[in-house]
mmCIF file of C-alpha atoms in Angstrom:
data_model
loop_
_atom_site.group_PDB
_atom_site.id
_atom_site.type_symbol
_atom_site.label_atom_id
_atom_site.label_comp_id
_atom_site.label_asym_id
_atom_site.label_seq_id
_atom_site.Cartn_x
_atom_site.Cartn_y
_atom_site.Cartn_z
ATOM 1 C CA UNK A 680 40.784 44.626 45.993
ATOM 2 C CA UNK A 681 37.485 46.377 46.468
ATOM 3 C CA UNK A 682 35.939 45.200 43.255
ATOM 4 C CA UNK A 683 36.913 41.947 44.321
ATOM 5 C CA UNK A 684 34.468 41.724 47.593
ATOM 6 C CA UNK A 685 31.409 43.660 45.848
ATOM 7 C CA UNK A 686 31.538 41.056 43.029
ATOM 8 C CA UNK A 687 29.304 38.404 44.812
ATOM 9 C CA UNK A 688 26.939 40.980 46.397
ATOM 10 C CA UNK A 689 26.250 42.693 43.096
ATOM 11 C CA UNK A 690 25.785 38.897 41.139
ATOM 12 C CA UNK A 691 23.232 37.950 44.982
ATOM 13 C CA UNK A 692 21.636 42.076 44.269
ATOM 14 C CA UNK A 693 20.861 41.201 40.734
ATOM 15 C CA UNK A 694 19.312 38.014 41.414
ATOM 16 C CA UNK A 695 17.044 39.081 43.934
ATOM 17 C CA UNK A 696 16.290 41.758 42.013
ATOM 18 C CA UNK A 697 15.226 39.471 39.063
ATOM 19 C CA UNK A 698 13.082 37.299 41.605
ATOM 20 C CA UNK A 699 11.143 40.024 42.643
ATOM 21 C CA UNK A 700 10.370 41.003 39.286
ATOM 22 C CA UNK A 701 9.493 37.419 37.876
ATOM 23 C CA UNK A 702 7.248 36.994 41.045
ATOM 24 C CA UNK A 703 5.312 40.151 40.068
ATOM 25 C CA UNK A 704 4.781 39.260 36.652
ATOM 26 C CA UNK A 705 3.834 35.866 37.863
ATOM 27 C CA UNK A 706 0.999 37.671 40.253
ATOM 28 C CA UNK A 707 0.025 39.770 37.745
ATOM 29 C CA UNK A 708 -0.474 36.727 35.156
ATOM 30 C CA UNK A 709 -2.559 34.929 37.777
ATOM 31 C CA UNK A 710 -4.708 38.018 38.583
ATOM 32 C CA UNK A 711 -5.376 38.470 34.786
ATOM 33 C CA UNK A 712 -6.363 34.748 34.286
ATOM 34 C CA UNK A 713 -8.313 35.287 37.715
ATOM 35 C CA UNK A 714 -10.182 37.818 36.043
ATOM 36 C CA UNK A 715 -10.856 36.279 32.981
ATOM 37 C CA UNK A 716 -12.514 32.777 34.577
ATOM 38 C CA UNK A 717 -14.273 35.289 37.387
ATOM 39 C CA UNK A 718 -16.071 36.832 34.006
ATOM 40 C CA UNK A 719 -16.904 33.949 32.128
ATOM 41 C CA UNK A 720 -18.323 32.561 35.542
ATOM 42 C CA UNK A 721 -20.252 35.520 36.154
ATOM 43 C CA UNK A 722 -21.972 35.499 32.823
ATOM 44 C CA UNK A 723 -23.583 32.088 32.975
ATOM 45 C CA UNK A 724 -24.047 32.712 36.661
ATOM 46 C CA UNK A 725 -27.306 33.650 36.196
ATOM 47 C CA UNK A 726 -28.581 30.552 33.863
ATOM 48 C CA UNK A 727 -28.214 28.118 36.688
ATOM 49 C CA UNK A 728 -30.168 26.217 38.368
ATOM 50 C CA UNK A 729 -28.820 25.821 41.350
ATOM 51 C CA UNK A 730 -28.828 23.247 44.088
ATOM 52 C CA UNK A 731 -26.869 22.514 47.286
ATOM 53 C CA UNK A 732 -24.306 21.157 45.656
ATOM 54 C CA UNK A 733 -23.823 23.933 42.960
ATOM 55 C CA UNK A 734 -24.561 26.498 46.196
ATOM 56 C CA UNK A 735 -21.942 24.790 48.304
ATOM 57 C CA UNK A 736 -19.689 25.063 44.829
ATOM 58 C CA UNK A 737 -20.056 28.358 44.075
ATOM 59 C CA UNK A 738 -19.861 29.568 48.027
ATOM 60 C CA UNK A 739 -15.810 27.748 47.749
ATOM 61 C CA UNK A 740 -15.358 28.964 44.321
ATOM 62 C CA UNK A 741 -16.272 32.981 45.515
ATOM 63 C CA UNK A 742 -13.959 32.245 49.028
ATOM 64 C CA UNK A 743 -11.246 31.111 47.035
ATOM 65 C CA UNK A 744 -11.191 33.521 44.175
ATOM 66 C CA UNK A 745 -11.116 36.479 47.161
ATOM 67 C CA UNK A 746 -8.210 34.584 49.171
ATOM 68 C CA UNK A 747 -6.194 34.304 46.061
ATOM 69 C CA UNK A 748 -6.858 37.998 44.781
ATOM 70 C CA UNK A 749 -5.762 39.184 48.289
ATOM 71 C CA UNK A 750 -2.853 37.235 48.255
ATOM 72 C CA UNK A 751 -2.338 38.625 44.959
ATOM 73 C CA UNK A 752 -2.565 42.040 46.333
ATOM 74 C CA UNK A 753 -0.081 40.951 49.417
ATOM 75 C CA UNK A 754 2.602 39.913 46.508
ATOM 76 C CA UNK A 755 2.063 43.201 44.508
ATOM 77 C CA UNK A 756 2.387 45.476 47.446
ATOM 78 C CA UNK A 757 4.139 42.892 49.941
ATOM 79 C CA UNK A 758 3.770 44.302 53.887
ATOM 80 C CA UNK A 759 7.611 43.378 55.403
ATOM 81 C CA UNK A 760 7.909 44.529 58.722
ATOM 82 C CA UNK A 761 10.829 45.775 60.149
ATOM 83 C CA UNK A 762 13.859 43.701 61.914
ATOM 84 C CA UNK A 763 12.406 43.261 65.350
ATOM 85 C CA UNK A 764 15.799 41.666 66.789
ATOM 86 C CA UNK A 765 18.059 44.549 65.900
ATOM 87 C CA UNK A 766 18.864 46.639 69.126
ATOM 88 C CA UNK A 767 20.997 49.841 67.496
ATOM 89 C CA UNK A 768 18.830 51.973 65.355
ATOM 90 C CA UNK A 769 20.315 51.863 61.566
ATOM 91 C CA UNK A 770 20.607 54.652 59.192
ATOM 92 C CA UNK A 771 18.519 55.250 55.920
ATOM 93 C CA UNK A 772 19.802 53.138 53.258
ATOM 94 C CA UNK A 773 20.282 55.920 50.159
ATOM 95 C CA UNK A 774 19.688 53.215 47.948
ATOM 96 C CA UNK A 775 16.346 52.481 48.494
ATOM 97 C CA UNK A 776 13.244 55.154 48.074
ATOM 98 C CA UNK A 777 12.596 55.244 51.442
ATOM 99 C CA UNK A 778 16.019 56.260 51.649
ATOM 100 C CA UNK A 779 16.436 58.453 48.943
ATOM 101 C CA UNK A 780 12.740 60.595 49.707
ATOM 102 C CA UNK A 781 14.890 61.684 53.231
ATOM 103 C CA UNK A 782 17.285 63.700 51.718
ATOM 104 C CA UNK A 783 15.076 66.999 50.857
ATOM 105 C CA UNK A 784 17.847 68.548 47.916
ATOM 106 C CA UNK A 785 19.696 66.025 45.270
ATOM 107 C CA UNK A 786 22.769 67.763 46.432
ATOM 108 C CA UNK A 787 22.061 66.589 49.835
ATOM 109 C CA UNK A 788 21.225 63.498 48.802
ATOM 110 C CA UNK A 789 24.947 63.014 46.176
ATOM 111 C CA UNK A 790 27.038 64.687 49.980
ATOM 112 C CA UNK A 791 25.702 61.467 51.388
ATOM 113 C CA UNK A 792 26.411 59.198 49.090
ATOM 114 C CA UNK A 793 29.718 60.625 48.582
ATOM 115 C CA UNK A 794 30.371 60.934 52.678
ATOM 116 C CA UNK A 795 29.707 57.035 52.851
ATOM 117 C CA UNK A 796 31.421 56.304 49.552
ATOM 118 C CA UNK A 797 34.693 57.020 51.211
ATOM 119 C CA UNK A 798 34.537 53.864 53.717
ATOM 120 C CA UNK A 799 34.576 50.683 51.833
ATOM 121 C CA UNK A 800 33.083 49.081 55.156
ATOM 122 C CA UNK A 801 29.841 51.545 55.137
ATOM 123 C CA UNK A 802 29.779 50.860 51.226
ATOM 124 C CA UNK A 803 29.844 47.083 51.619
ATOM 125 C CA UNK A 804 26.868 47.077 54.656
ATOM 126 C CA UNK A 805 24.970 49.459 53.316
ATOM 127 C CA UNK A 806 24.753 47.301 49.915
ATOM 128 C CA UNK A 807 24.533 44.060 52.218
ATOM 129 C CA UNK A 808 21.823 45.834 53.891
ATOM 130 C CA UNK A 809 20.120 45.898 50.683
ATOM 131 C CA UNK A 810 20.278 42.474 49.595
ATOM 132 C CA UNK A 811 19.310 41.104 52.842
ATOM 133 C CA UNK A 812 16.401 43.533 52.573
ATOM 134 C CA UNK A 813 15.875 42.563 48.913
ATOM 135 C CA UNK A 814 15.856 38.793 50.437
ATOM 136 C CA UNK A 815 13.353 39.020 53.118
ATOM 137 C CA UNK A 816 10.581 41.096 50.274
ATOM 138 C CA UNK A 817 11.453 38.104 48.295
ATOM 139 C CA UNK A 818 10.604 35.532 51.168
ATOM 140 C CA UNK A 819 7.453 37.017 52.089
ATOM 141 C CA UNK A 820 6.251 37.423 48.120
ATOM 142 C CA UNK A 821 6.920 34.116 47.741
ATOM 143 C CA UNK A 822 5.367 32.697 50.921
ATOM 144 C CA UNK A 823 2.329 34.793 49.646
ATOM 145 C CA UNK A 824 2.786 33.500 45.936
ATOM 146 C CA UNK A 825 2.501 29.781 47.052
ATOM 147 C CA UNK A 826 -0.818 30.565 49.124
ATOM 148 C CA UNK A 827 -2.134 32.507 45.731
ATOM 149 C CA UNK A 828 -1.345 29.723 43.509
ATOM 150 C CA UNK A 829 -3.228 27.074 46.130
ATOM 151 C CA UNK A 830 -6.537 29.281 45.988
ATOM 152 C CA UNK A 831 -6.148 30.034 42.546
ATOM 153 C CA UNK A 832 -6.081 26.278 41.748
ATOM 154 C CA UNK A 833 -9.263 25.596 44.562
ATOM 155 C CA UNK A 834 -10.665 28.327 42.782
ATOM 156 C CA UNK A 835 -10.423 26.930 39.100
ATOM 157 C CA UNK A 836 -11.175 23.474 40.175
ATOM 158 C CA UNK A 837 -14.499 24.027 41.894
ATOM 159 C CA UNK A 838 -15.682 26.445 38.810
ATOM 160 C CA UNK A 839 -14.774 23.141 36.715
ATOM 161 C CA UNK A 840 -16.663 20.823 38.610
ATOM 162 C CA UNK A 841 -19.467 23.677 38.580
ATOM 163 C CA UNK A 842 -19.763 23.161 35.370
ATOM 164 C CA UNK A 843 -18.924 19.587 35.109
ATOM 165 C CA UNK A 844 -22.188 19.409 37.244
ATOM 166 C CA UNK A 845 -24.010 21.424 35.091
ATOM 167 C CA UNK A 846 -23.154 19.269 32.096
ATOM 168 C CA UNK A 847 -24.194 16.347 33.313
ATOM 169 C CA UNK A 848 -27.309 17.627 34.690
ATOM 170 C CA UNK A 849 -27.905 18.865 31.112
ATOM 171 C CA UNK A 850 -26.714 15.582 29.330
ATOM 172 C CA UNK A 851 -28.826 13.620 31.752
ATOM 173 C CA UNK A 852 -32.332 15.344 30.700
ATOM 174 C CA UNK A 853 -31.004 15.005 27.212
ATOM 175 C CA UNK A 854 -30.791 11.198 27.673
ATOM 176 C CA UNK A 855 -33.773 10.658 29.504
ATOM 177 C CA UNK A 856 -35.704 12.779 27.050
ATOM 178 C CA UNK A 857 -33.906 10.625 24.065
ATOM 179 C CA UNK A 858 -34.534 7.398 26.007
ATOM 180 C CA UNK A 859 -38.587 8.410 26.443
ATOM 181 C CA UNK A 860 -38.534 8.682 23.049
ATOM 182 C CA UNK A 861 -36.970 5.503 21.892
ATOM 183 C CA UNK A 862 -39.666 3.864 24.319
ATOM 184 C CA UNK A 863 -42.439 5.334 22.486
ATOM 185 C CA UNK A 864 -41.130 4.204 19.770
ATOM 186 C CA UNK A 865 -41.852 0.479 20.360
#
């Protein structure tokens, strides 16, 4: 009968647990292609001439790349705060770190475990406890995702029409110089 109630928590655990990991590796991706675009910008940096446009550019294209790296950064090490509606102070959940660093001895630590193991009722809200907890990183990592992938994309597009500008800058002396000499030419 027991198995039977823990069934749908464990299936909702794993889950969140998987979402939490994919939205890691998903930061982690975007902070490594971040990275890569930041260096390729920085080395041509330099060679530009620059004018208000490219200034105005390259002032968004800095703000942006910072906002998404710290919104990276919030998604890696996400900042929940705790329930600020619950009135009754709740015990340490053993099945989180936090939880687990309390107990100073591992036989401490397996008394617990084995004190609350004996009321299905603890058993079920203390794993509830986790997946609600699980569910709230998950919220905020996403929230902070979606504002990551925003400035990452601001980011990318003003480098592009960075260089957009400088090409055509470039392609435009080319022509003139090419149409100069065609008119000398004749």
């Amino acid at each position: 009968m027991i198995d039977k109630d823990f069934t749908p928590l464990f299936h909702v655990l794993s889950s969140e647990q998987q979402i939490l990991q994919r939205t890691d590796q998903k930061a982690f991706t975007i902070l490594s292609i971040l990275g890569v675009f930041m260096v390729f910008f920085m080395i041509h940096f330099t060679k530009m001439e620059f004018n208000w446009f490219i200034f105005i550019m390259t002032i968004i294209y800095f703000l942006s790349a910072l906002l998404t790296i710290i919104q990276l950064v919030l998604v890696i090490v996400p900042r929940v705060r705790k329930d600020k509606f619950s009135t009754k102070k709740r015990p340490e959940n053993p099945t989180f770190f936090a939880g687990i660093s309390k107990f100073s001895t591992p036989e401490s630590y397996a008394a617990h475990l084995q004190k609350i193991s004996k009321d299905p009722d603890k058993v079920y809200q203390l794993f509830a406890t986790q997946v609600f907890s699980l569910g709230k990183i998950n919220q905020y990592k996403n929230i902070a995702m979606k504002r990551a992938i925003l400035f990452f994309v601001a980011a990318i597009t003003a480098e592009l029409i960075i260089i957009m500008s400088l090409a055509w800058t470039i392609a435009m002396g080319w022509l003139q110089t090419v149409s100069d000499v065609g008119t000398s030419i004749l």
